[in-house]
Short mmCIF file of C-alpha atoms (C1' of nucleotides) in Angstrom, two decimals:
data_model
loop_
_atom_site.label_atom_id
_atom_site.label_comp_id
_atom_site.label_asym_id
_atom_site.label_seq_id
_atom_site.Cartn_x
_atom_site.Cartn_y
_atom_site.Cartn_z
CA UNK M 1 -131.20 -59.86 -50.14
CA UNK M 2 -134.94 -61.81 -50.83
CA UNK M 3 -135.47 -63.78 -47.76
CA UNK M 4 -137.30 -67.10 -48.63
CA UNK M 5 -140.31 -69.08 -47.39
CA UNK M 6 -140.31 -72.46 -44.57
CA UNK M 7 -142.51 -73.19 -48.15
CA UNK M 8 -140.30 -72.32 -51.25
CA UNK M 9 -136.98 -74.48 -49.46
CA UNK M 10 -138.34 -77.27 -47.78
CA UNK M 11 -140.10 -77.76 -51.97
CA UNK M 12 -135.99 -76.45 -53.10
CA UNK M 13 -135.01 -79.74 -51.49
CA UNK M 14 -137.71 -82.23 -53.42
CA UNK M 15 -136.45 -80.50 -56.26
CA UNK M 16 -132.41 -81.13 -54.90
CA UNK M 17 -133.61 -84.60 -53.65
CA UNK M 18 -135.06 -85.21 -57.61
CA UNK M 19 -132.02 -83.20 -59.75
CA UNK M 20 -129.67 -86.13 -58.24
CA UNK M 21 -132.12 -88.74 -59.79
CA UNK M 22 -130.87 -86.57 -62.48
CA UNK M 23 -127.61 -86.35 -63.11
CA UNK M 24 -126.98 -89.86 -61.62
CA UNK M 25 -128.97 -90.94 -64.78
CA UNK M 26 -126.57 -88.62 -66.51
CA UNK M 27 -129.46 -86.05 -67.45
CA UNK M 28 -127.71 -82.64 -68.86
CA UNK M 29 -131.48 -80.06 -69.04
CA UNK M 30 -134.46 -80.77 -67.18
CA UNK M 31 -137.85 -78.90 -67.72
CA UNK M 32 -139.75 -77.15 -65.05
CA UNK M 33 -142.93 -78.83 -66.28
CA UNK M 34 -140.82 -82.48 -65.54
CA UNK M 35 -139.61 -81.29 -62.76
CA UNK M 36 -142.95 -80.43 -61.46
CA UNK M 37 -144.71 -83.65 -62.73
CA UNK M 38 -141.55 -85.87 -60.68
CA UNK M 39 -142.26 -83.82 -57.39
CA UNK M 40 -146.35 -82.78 -57.27
CA UNK M 41 -146.39 -79.57 -58.48
CA UNK M 42 -147.37 -77.30 -60.58
CA UNK M 43 -144.81 -76.11 -63.32
CA UNK M 44 -145.24 -72.21 -62.66
CA UNK M 45 -145.05 -72.83 -59.30
CA UNK M 46 -141.29 -74.43 -59.96
CA UNK M 47 -140.41 -71.51 -62.62
CA UNK M 48 -141.64 -68.52 -59.61
CA UNK M 49 -139.34 -70.77 -57.29
CA UNK M 50 -136.37 -70.99 -58.30
CA UNK M 51 -136.78 -67.57 -60.04
CA UNK M 52 -136.73 -65.92 -56.15
CA UNK M 53 -132.63 -66.83 -56.58
CA UNK M 54 -132.27 -66.38 -59.82
CA UNK M 55 -133.24 -66.53 -63.89
CA UNK M 56 -131.18 -69.98 -64.42
CA UNK M 57 -133.69 -71.38 -67.47
CA UNK M 58 -133.52 -71.18 -70.67
CA UNK M 59 -136.24 -71.14 -74.03
CA UNK M 60 -136.98 -73.81 -75.28
CA UNK M 61 -133.91 -76.16 -73.41
CA UNK M 62 -135.38 -75.92 -69.47
CA UNK M 63 -132.70 -76.11 -66.32
CA UNK M 64 -129.44 -76.32 -66.76
CA UNK M 65 -129.47 -80.20 -64.02
CA UNK M 66 -125.50 -79.37 -62.62
CA UNK M 67 -126.53 -75.39 -62.40
CA UNK M 68 -129.77 -76.07 -60.53
CA UNK M 69 -128.26 -78.22 -57.91
CA UNK M 70 -125.53 -76.08 -57.45
CA UNK M 71 -127.62 -73.11 -57.85
CA UNK M 72 -130.30 -74.28 -54.93
CA UNK M 73 -127.02 -75.92 -52.77
CA UNK M 74 -125.98 -72.85 -51.91
CA UNK M 75 -129.45 -70.83 -51.37
CA UNK M 76 -130.14 -73.04 -49.28
CA UNK M 77 -127.98 -75.53 -47.57
CA UNK M 78 -125.53 -72.47 -45.60
CA UNK M 79 -123.69 -75.27 -44.04
CA UNK M 80 -121.20 -77.94 -45.68
CA UNK M 81 -121.86 -81.10 -43.33
CA UNK M 82 -124.97 -81.28 -40.96
CA UNK M 83 -124.14 -82.39 -37.34
CA UNK M 84 -126.95 -84.09 -36.11
CA UNK M 85 -127.24 -86.49 -32.39
CA UNK M 86 -129.43 -88.88 -31.57
CA UNK M 87 -131.92 -89.14 -28.22
CA UNK M 88 -133.51 -92.71 -27.51
CA UNK M 89 -132.22 -96.38 -28.89
CA UNK M 90 -135.47 -97.59 -28.90
CA UNK M 91 -136.61 -99.18 -32.34
CA UNK M 92 -137.17 -96.24 -33.87
CA UNK M 93 -134.08 -94.21 -33.28
CA UNK M 94 -132.56 -97.88 -34.40
CA UNK M 95 -134.78 -97.29 -37.66
CA UNK M 96 -132.86 -94.09 -37.82
CA UNK M 97 -129.72 -94.54 -37.61
CA UNK M 98 -129.16 -97.07 -40.29
CA UNK M 99 -131.97 -95.12 -41.81
CA UNK M 100 -129.86 -94.96 -45.87
CA UNK M 101 -131.60 -92.42 -47.67
CA UNK M 102 -130.07 -89.26 -45.77
CA UNK M 103 -127.54 -87.66 -47.97
CA UNK M 104 -123.98 -88.42 -46.07
CA UNK M 105 -122.18 -85.45 -47.33
CA UNK M 106 -125.01 -84.02 -45.68
CA UNK M 107 -126.33 -85.24 -43.15
CA UNK M 108 -124.40 -86.58 -40.32
CA UNK M 109 -125.66 -88.37 -36.78
CA UNK M 110 -122.68 -88.24 -34.54
CA UNK M 111 -123.15 -89.55 -31.09
CA UNK M 112 -127.14 -91.30 -30.17
CA UNK M 113 -127.76 -91.53 -26.16
CA UNK M 114 -129.98 -93.09 -23.61
CA UNK M 115 -130.66 -94.46 -20.48
CA UNK M 116 -131.03 -97.52 -20.78
CA UNK M 117 -127.16 -99.60 -19.30
CA UNK M 118 -127.68 -101.98 -22.24
CA UNK M 119 -127.74 -99.78 -24.75
CA UNK M 120 -124.20 -98.04 -24.10
CA UNK M 121 -121.23 -97.71 -24.94
CA UNK M 122 -122.66 -100.17 -27.98
CA UNK M 123 -121.74 -99.31 -31.50
CA UNK M 124 -125.39 -97.99 -34.47
CA UNK M 125 -124.04 -97.99 -37.97
CA UNK M 126 -121.10 -96.44 -36.79
CA UNK M 127 -122.49 -94.90 -34.24
CA UNK M 128 -121.79 -94.66 -30.57
CA UNK M 129 -124.02 -95.21 -27.83
CA UNK M 130 -123.67 -92.31 -24.40
CA UNK M 131 -125.48 -92.13 -21.33
CA UNK M 132 -126.95 -88.69 -21.01
CA UNK M 133 -124.72 -87.21 -19.02
CA UNK M 134 -122.53 -86.76 -21.63
CA UNK M 135 -124.71 -84.75 -23.79
CA UNK M 136 -123.43 -81.31 -22.97
CA UNK M 137 -120.07 -82.51 -23.80
CA UNK M 138 -120.61 -84.42 -27.21
CA UNK M 139 -122.75 -82.10 -28.02
CA UNK M 140 -120.66 -79.03 -28.31
CA UNK M 141 -116.98 -81.78 -28.81
CA UNK M 142 -118.60 -83.38 -32.24
CA UNK M 143 -120.42 -79.64 -32.99
CA UNK M 144 -123.85 -81.05 -33.57
CA UNK M 145 -126.93 -78.77 -34.71
CA UNK M 146 -129.39 -80.23 -34.05
CA UNK M 147 -131.26 -83.79 -32.04
CA UNK M 148 -134.03 -86.04 -33.57
CA UNK M 149 -136.02 -86.37 -29.70
CA UNK M 150 -137.03 -90.05 -30.09
CA UNK M 151 -137.42 -91.21 -26.58
CA UNK M 152 -140.44 -92.62 -25.54
CA UNK M 153 -144.34 -89.76 -24.55
CA UNK M 154 -144.01 -89.73 -20.96
CA UNK M 155 -139.29 -88.45 -21.29
CA UNK M 156 -140.21 -86.48 -24.43
CA UNK M 157 -140.21 -82.64 -22.09
CA UNK M 158 -137.65 -83.51 -19.93
CA UNK M 159 -135.37 -84.28 -22.31
CA UNK M 160 -136.51 -81.86 -25.09
CA UNK M 161 -135.22 -79.26 -22.28
CA UNK M 162 -132.20 -80.81 -22.07
CA UNK M 163 -131.79 -80.50 -25.44
CA UNK M 164 -132.49 -76.98 -25.08
CA UNK M 165 -130.42 -76.38 -22.79
CA UNK M 166 -126.92 -77.90 -24.48
CA UNK M 167 -127.45 -75.89 -26.81
CA UNK M 168 -128.92 -78.11 -30.12
CA UNK M 169 -130.75 -75.65 -32.38
CA UNK M 170 -132.80 -77.49 -34.15
CA UNK M 171 -135.89 -80.38 -32.84
CA UNK M 172 -136.92 -83.93 -34.56
CA UNK M 173 -139.89 -84.88 -32.34
CA UNK M 174 -141.26 -87.76 -32.94
CA UNK M 175 -143.23 -88.64 -29.95
CA UNK M 176 -146.98 -88.23 -30.28
CA UNK M 177 -146.58 -84.55 -26.94
CA UNK M 178 -146.60 -80.83 -28.38
CA UNK M 179 -143.70 -80.05 -27.63
CA UNK M 180 -142.45 -76.88 -25.17
CA UNK M 181 -139.37 -74.69 -25.67
CA UNK M 182 -138.30 -71.17 -26.89
CA UNK M 183 -139.69 -69.83 -30.16
CA UNK M 184 -135.94 -69.72 -30.80
CA UNK M 185 -135.30 -72.75 -30.93
CA UNK M 186 -137.40 -74.37 -34.52
CA UNK M 187 -139.57 -77.73 -34.34
CA UNK M 188 -140.48 -80.11 -36.85
CA UNK M 189 -143.15 -82.79 -35.72
CA UNK M 190 -143.77 -86.00 -37.38
CA UNK M 191 -146.18 -88.18 -35.69
CA UNK M 192 -147.27 -90.51 -37.30
CA UNK M 193 -150.47 -91.66 -35.81
CA UNK M 194 -151.47 -88.16 -37.10
CA UNK M 195 -149.54 -87.75 -40.62
CA UNK M 196 -152.27 -91.33 -41.14
CA UNK M 197 -155.35 -89.82 -39.58
CA UNK M 198 -154.88 -86.15 -42.39
CA UNK M 199 -153.80 -88.86 -44.62
CA UNK M 200 -157.20 -90.76 -44.33
CA UNK M 201 -159.43 -87.50 -44.71
CA UNK M 202 -157.44 -86.69 -47.94
CA UNK M 203 -158.78 -90.27 -49.24
CA UNK M 204 -162.00 -90.11 -48.32
CA UNK M 205 -162.71 -87.00 -48.93
CA UNK M 206 -161.32 -87.01 -52.74
CA UNK M 207 -163.51 -90.55 -53.26
CA UNK L 1 -172.09 -78.46 -45.24
CA UNK L 2 -167.94 -76.99 -45.42
CA UNK L 3 -165.35 -78.06 -46.84
CA UNK L 4 -162.77 -78.26 -44.53
CA UNK L 5 -159.24 -77.66 -45.62
CA UNK L 6 -156.58 -79.97 -44.83
CA UNK L 7 -154.46 -77.37 -43.10
CA UNK L 8 -157.93 -77.52 -40.48
CA UNK L 9 -158.10 -81.16 -40.56
CA UNK L 10 -153.84 -81.59 -39.46
CA UNK L 11 -154.51 -78.86 -36.35
CA UNK L 12 -157.70 -80.68 -35.40
CA UNK L 13 -156.38 -84.27 -34.70
CA UNK L 14 -153.53 -82.63 -33.24
CA UNK L 15 -155.71 -81.03 -30.60
CA UNK L 16 -157.16 -84.39 -30.52
CA UNK L 17 -153.89 -85.54 -29.76
CA UNK L 18 -154.05 -82.91 -26.61
CA UNK L 19 -158.18 -82.84 -25.37
CA UNK L 20 -156.81 -87.29 -25.50
CA UNK L 21 -154.52 -86.53 -23.34
CA UNK L 22 -156.64 -83.00 -20.88
CA UNK L 23 -159.34 -86.74 -20.76
CA UNK L 24 -157.09 -88.05 -18.92
CA UNK L 25 -155.98 -85.72 -16.43
CA UNK L 26 -159.60 -85.66 -15.64
CA UNK L 27 -159.69 -81.46 -17.17
CA UNK L 28 -163.20 -80.91 -17.55
CA UNK L 29 -162.84 -77.45 -19.78
CA UNK L 30 -159.58 -75.84 -21.35
CA UNK L 31 -160.08 -72.25 -22.83
CA UNK L 32 -158.81 -71.90 -26.77
CA UNK L 33 -155.45 -69.85 -25.13
CA UNK L 34 -154.24 -72.94 -23.02
CA UNK L 35 -155.08 -75.72 -25.94
CA UNK L 36 -153.16 -72.70 -28.23
CA UNK L 37 -150.29 -73.13 -25.98
CA UNK L 38 -150.36 -76.72 -26.03
CA UNK L 39 -150.09 -77.01 -29.46
CA UNK L 40 -148.07 -73.45 -30.26
CA UNK L 41 -150.06 -72.17 -32.06
CA UNK L 42 -153.00 -69.33 -31.62
CA UNK L 43 -156.20 -68.67 -29.19
CA UNK L 44 -157.45 -66.96 -32.29
CA UNK L 45 -156.19 -69.45 -34.98
CA UNK L 46 -157.81 -72.21 -32.74
CA UNK L 47 -161.65 -70.61 -31.95
CA UNK L 48 -162.18 -70.28 -36.06
CA UNK L 49 -160.39 -73.66 -37.12
CA UNK L 50 -163.61 -75.00 -33.66
CA UNK L 51 -165.93 -72.48 -34.77
CA UNK L 52 -165.28 -74.37 -38.14
CA UNK L 53 -167.93 -77.60 -36.67
CA UNK L 54 -170.07 -75.78 -34.12
CA UNK L 55 -169.98 -72.88 -31.89
CA UNK L 56 -169.80 -75.74 -28.42
CA UNK L 57 -167.26 -72.70 -26.72
CA UNK L 58 -168.51 -70.84 -23.62
CA UNK L 59 -168.43 -67.15 -22.35
CA UNK L 60 -165.31 -67.47 -19.11
CA UNK L 61 -165.59 -71.76 -19.37
CA UNK L 62 -164.09 -72.13 -22.54
CA UNK L 63 -164.97 -75.90 -24.44
CA UNK L 64 -166.21 -78.17 -23.06
CA UNK L 65 -162.93 -80.93 -23.17
CA UNK L 66 -165.11 -84.28 -23.94
CA UNK L 67 -167.38 -82.94 -25.92
CA UNK L 68 -165.27 -80.18 -27.98
CA UNK L 69 -163.39 -83.76 -28.44
CA UNK L 70 -166.45 -86.05 -30.03
CA UNK L 71 -167.21 -83.37 -31.75
CA UNK L 72 -164.22 -83.16 -33.76
CA UNK L 73 -163.95 -86.71 -33.89
CA UNK L 74 -167.41 -87.09 -35.72
CA UNK L 75 -166.75 -84.95 -38.74
CA UNK L 76 -163.05 -84.86 -39.03
CA UNK L 77 -162.83 -88.76 -38.41
CA UNK L 78 -165.21 -90.37 -41.16
CA UNK L 79 -165.20 -94.46 -39.95
CA UNK L 80 -164.24 -96.15 -36.36
CA UNK L 81 -161.07 -98.23 -37.44
CA UNK L 82 -158.79 -97.44 -39.76
CA UNK L 83 -156.93 -100.94 -41.12
CA UNK L 84 -153.41 -100.46 -42.39
CA UNK L 85 -150.96 -102.47 -44.07
CA UNK L 86 -147.45 -102.51 -44.53
CA UNK L 87 -144.56 -103.36 -47.29
CA UNK L 88 -141.10 -103.65 -45.93
CA UNK L 89 -140.32 -104.84 -43.28
CA UNK L 90 -136.83 -103.70 -42.33
CA UNK L 91 -135.69 -101.45 -39.48
CA UNK L 92 -138.25 -98.27 -39.99
CA UNK L 93 -140.82 -101.11 -40.57
CA UNK L 94 -140.41 -102.96 -37.03
CA UNK L 95 -140.54 -99.95 -35.87
CA UNK L 96 -143.70 -98.69 -37.12
CA UNK L 97 -144.54 -101.67 -36.21
CA UNK L 98 -144.19 -101.38 -32.58
CA UNK L 99 -144.75 -98.29 -33.05
CA UNK L 100 -146.80 -97.09 -29.60
CA UNK L 101 -147.68 -93.35 -30.36
CA UNK L 102 -150.69 -95.16 -32.34
CA UNK L 103 -154.26 -94.81 -31.06
CA UNK L 104 -155.07 -97.97 -30.95
CA UNK L 105 -159.03 -98.01 -31.18
CA UNK L 106 -158.50 -95.12 -34.49
CA UNK L 107 -155.26 -97.00 -35.89
CA UNK L 108 -154.49 -100.60 -36.67
CA UNK L 109 -152.45 -102.53 -38.95
CA UNK L 110 -153.66 -104.93 -39.95
CA UNK L 111 -150.73 -107.32 -41.91
CA UNK L 112 -147.74 -106.30 -43.10
CA UNK L 113 -145.94 -107.68 -46.60
CA UNK L 114 -142.32 -108.13 -47.31
CA UNK L 115 -140.40 -110.55 -50.10
CA UNK L 116 -137.84 -111.85 -47.49
CA UNK L 117 -138.47 -115.17 -47.15
CA UNK L 118 -137.01 -115.61 -44.25
CA UNK L 119 -139.55 -112.90 -42.51
CA UNK L 120 -142.14 -114.42 -43.70
CA UNK L 121 -145.02 -115.63 -42.09
CA UNK L 122 -143.34 -114.20 -38.62
CA UNK L 123 -145.27 -111.79 -36.18
CA UNK L 124 -144.35 -108.65 -35.22
CA UNK L 125 -145.91 -107.06 -32.58
CA UNK L 126 -149.28 -109.43 -33.35
CA UNK L 127 -148.95 -108.35 -36.36
CA UNK L 128 -147.64 -111.52 -39.11
CA UNK L 129 -145.89 -110.62 -42.22
CA UNK L 130 -147.19 -112.47 -45.67
CA UNK L 131 -144.83 -112.62 -49.65
CA UNK L 132 -146.22 -109.43 -51.58
CA UNK L 133 -147.27 -111.74 -53.78
CA UNK L 134 -150.54 -111.94 -51.14
CA UNK L 135 -150.88 -108.42 -51.02
CA UNK L 136 -154.56 -108.32 -52.97
CA UNK L 137 -156.02 -111.16 -51.34
CA UNK L 138 -155.08 -110.08 -47.69
CA UNK L 139 -156.28 -106.11 -48.72
CA UNK L 140 -159.31 -107.43 -49.76
CA UNK L 141 -159.79 -109.31 -46.57
CA UNK L 142 -158.66 -107.00 -44.04
CA UNK L 143 -160.36 -104.34 -46.11
CA UNK L 144 -157.02 -101.77 -45.72
CA UNK L 145 -157.81 -98.84 -46.65
CA UNK L 146 -154.29 -96.98 -46.00
CA UNK L 147 -150.95 -98.39 -46.93
CA UNK L 148 -147.21 -97.31 -45.39
CA UNK L 149 -144.45 -98.04 -48.06
CA UNK L 150 -140.97 -98.64 -46.11
CA UNK L 151 -139.32 -100.92 -48.66
CA UNK L 152 -136.03 -99.68 -50.70
CA UNK L 153 -135.98 -96.38 -52.41
CA UNK L 154 -135.77 -98.99 -55.92
CA UNK L 155 -137.96 -101.03 -55.35
CA UNK L 156 -140.07 -98.31 -54.34
CA UNK L 157 -141.64 -97.71 -57.54
CA UNK L 158 -142.89 -100.91 -58.14
CA UNK L 159 -144.48 -101.46 -55.03
CA UNK L 160 -146.30 -98.03 -54.62
CA UNK L 161 -147.80 -98.83 -58.25
CA UNK L 162 -148.98 -102.28 -56.46
CA UNK L 163 -150.15 -100.26 -53.87
CA UNK L 164 -153.06 -98.54 -56.44
CA UNK L 165 -153.34 -101.26 -58.03
CA UNK L 166 -155.17 -103.69 -54.92
CA UNK L 167 -157.40 -100.57 -54.13
CA UNK L 168 -155.04 -98.60 -50.90
CA UNK L 169 -156.89 -95.37 -51.01
CA UNK L 170 -153.77 -93.78 -49.61
CA UNK L 171 -150.14 -93.92 -48.65
CA UNK L 172 -147.77 -92.96 -47.04
CA UNK L 173 -144.38 -93.02 -48.75
CA UNK L 174 -141.26 -93.35 -45.75
CA UNK L 175 -139.72 -93.44 -49.34
CA UNK L 176 -137.14 -90.60 -50.65
CA UNK L 177 -138.71 -90.85 -53.74
CA UNK L 178 -141.54 -89.28 -55.62
CA UNK L 179 -144.07 -91.49 -56.05
CA UNK L 180 -145.96 -91.12 -59.67
CA UNK L 181 -149.38 -92.35 -58.65
CA UNK L 182 -153.58 -91.78 -59.73
CA UNK L 183 -154.10 -88.11 -58.47
CA UNK L 184 -157.10 -89.98 -56.75
CA UNK L 185 -154.91 -91.28 -54.55
CA UNK L 186 -153.43 -88.93 -52.06
CA UNK L 187 -149.32 -89.50 -51.15
CA UNK L 188 -148.00 -88.05 -48.54
CA UNK L 189 -144.55 -88.20 -47.49
CA UNK L 190 -142.12 -88.33 -45.48
CA UNK L 191 -138.45 -87.55 -46.59
CA UNK L 192 -135.85 -87.69 -42.84
CA UNK L 193 -133.03 -85.98 -44.96
CA UNK L 194 -135.52 -83.53 -46.15
CA UNK L 195 -136.90 -83.69 -42.58
CA UNK L 196 -133.81 -82.24 -41.00
CA UNK L 197 -132.71 -80.25 -44.57
CA UNK L 198 -135.46 -77.89 -43.35
CA UNK L 199 -134.98 -77.82 -40.53
CA UNK L 200 -131.44 -76.51 -40.27
CA UNK L 201 -132.34 -73.95 -42.43
CA UNK L 202 -134.47 -72.94 -40.18
CA UNK L 203 -132.84 -73.28 -37.79
CA UNK L 204 -130.25 -71.39 -39.16
CA UNK L 205 -132.05 -68.51 -40.55
CA UNK L 206 -133.20 -67.68 -36.30
CA UNK L 207 -130.09 -66.88 -35.17
"C1'" DG O 1 -163.11 -59.79 -16.53
"C1'" DC O 2 -162.69 -63.14 -18.93
"C1'" DG O 3 -163.50 -66.11 -22.67
"C1'" DT O 4 -166.41 -67.33 -27.01
"C1'" DG O 5 -167.79 -65.80 -32.11
"C1'" DT O 6 -167.28 -63.12 -35.94
"C1'" DG O 7 -166.52 -59.61 -40.39
"C1'" DA O 8 -162.32 -56.75 -41.81
"C1'" DA O 9 -157.97 -56.24 -42.83
"C1'" DG O 10 -153.85 -57.55 -44.05
"C1'" DG O 11 -150.48 -61.36 -45.55
"C1'" DG O 12 -148.88 -64.60 -48.26
"C1'" DT O 13 -149.50 -68.60 -51.83
"C1'" DT O 14 -150.45 -70.72 -56.27
"C1'" DT O 15 -152.75 -69.43 -61.02
"C1'" DC O 16 -153.90 -67.25 -64.64
"C1'" DA O 17 -151.95 -64.28 -69.06
"C1'" DC O 18 -149.16 -63.20 -71.68
"C1'" DA O 19 -143.89 -61.16 -73.15
"C1'" DG O 20 -140.32 -62.39 -74.11
"C1'" DC O 21 -136.90 -64.95 -76.55
"C1'" DA O 22 -134.17 -68.96 -78.79
"C1'" DT U 1 -143.71 -73.42 -81.82
"C1'" DG U 2 -141.62 -74.55 -77.04
"C1'" DC U 3 -141.07 -73.16 -72.91
"C1'" DT U 4 -138.71 -69.57 -69.43
"C1'" DG U 5 -139.92 -65.35 -66.23
"C1'" DT U 6 -142.76 -62.07 -63.84
"C1'" DG U 7 -146.81 -58.51 -63.47
"C1'" DA U 8 -151.69 -58.62 -61.86
"C1'" DA U 9 -155.62 -61.54 -59.97
"C1'" DA U 10 -157.01 -64.76 -57.09
"C1'" DC U 11 -157.32 -67.43 -52.74
"C1'" DC U 12 -156.31 -69.34 -48.85
"C1'" DC U 13 -155.66 -67.66 -43.91
"C1'" DT U 14 -154.33 -65.80 -40.40
"C1'" DT U 15 -154.18 -62.26 -37.23
"C1'" DC U 16 -156.70 -57.95 -35.77
"C1'" DA U 17 -160.88 -55.45 -33.83
"C1'" DC U 18 -164.69 -56.13 -31.50
"C1'" DA U 19 -169.20 -56.93 -30.29
"C1'" DC U 20 -171.60 -60.77 -27.35
"C1'" DG U 21 -171.90 -63.21 -23.25
"C1'" DC U 22 -171.59 -65.23 -18.41
#
DNA sequence: GCGTGTGAAGGGTTTCACAGCA
DNA sequence: TGCTGTGAAACCCTTCACACGC
């Protein structure tokens, strides 16, 4: 079996999102060109990506939306449901708990942790907040795979250590700090500050 | 003058962040190896990136933290302050307004817009909320360059159109929808759903 | 020896050009 | 003609290997 690069994975997820949308609009077929346009990529790029998985396009017609979606999902999303836990129920954490964009059938936040006693035992958007000391137990019980790190920067390394220790397999890091974790645990960093700055640099260079 | 690739820009911003931290810790010098470790990159990569701008490292000593920071900032951050406006003061928008990670000296959210009358004229973290109809006026008056899009998905294309129309030069898009905007306006997408899924795929493949 | 700077090599990704098919 | 699929080329980026300076 072919190995698939992270970039192809990320783009495929965007395709899936767009295909979802098309399905809702009852569109049956889509060309690589149109799919490309709705994702900001080139049409050849789209075709190359898809050809990683199979040959399913039909000349003159394009791709069967439903089939293509299933194909991509089968290849990319190994599991049915991804269980997620959240560390840090501050502004950002709360916003994430309430984020409406999750594909509920695939992504489920199953627990949240905070050290502030006032927040513990609260329930936000059906997710219960536990004390951090219960992390090991809950992660195991709920079969959580991924952790969101949304605690203040000073604590983020400590919490990251804990996340690795309790067996989480990936970390989505929202704190503006580079984490030091074992190489086998992938980390995705989202630092709003850096996103803005790099966007601005791009904007400058376009002018 | 050399052209600088987006990746180098993004990494340089991470270097700047780390250098900031080092400055606070009163460290005067740093080697490429240590800088690399704190950012998860290879030391050669760091040296190559820096050599894009100038030759400032000193054998056996490393880089002067203060000088390097200034060098990078001068090359990368063309302007002193980036003025930002926010569209959509929901959970996510509010969390962004309160996000503590911004480098206040560089990034400033100068106004927020919402269509909900209850939110208008409120002030969150010193940022005032205006009705969307005032966007053109305020963007011009406050010299905003970048817009954050944090409205519900159904409105995001409309608001994106508006953002382009009022002259914003870049969009940070938090809605899980691909935006259709002129090529000269760069867009950065942050779709939490896709971040999780791709992280999970990475985590699966590591095992 | 330690650490920077850099040409060359290697690897990966995107684009080009075109074959094939309806 | 319109669209997919794909080898080849071009491009970009990272890593290697090593010269040089302290």
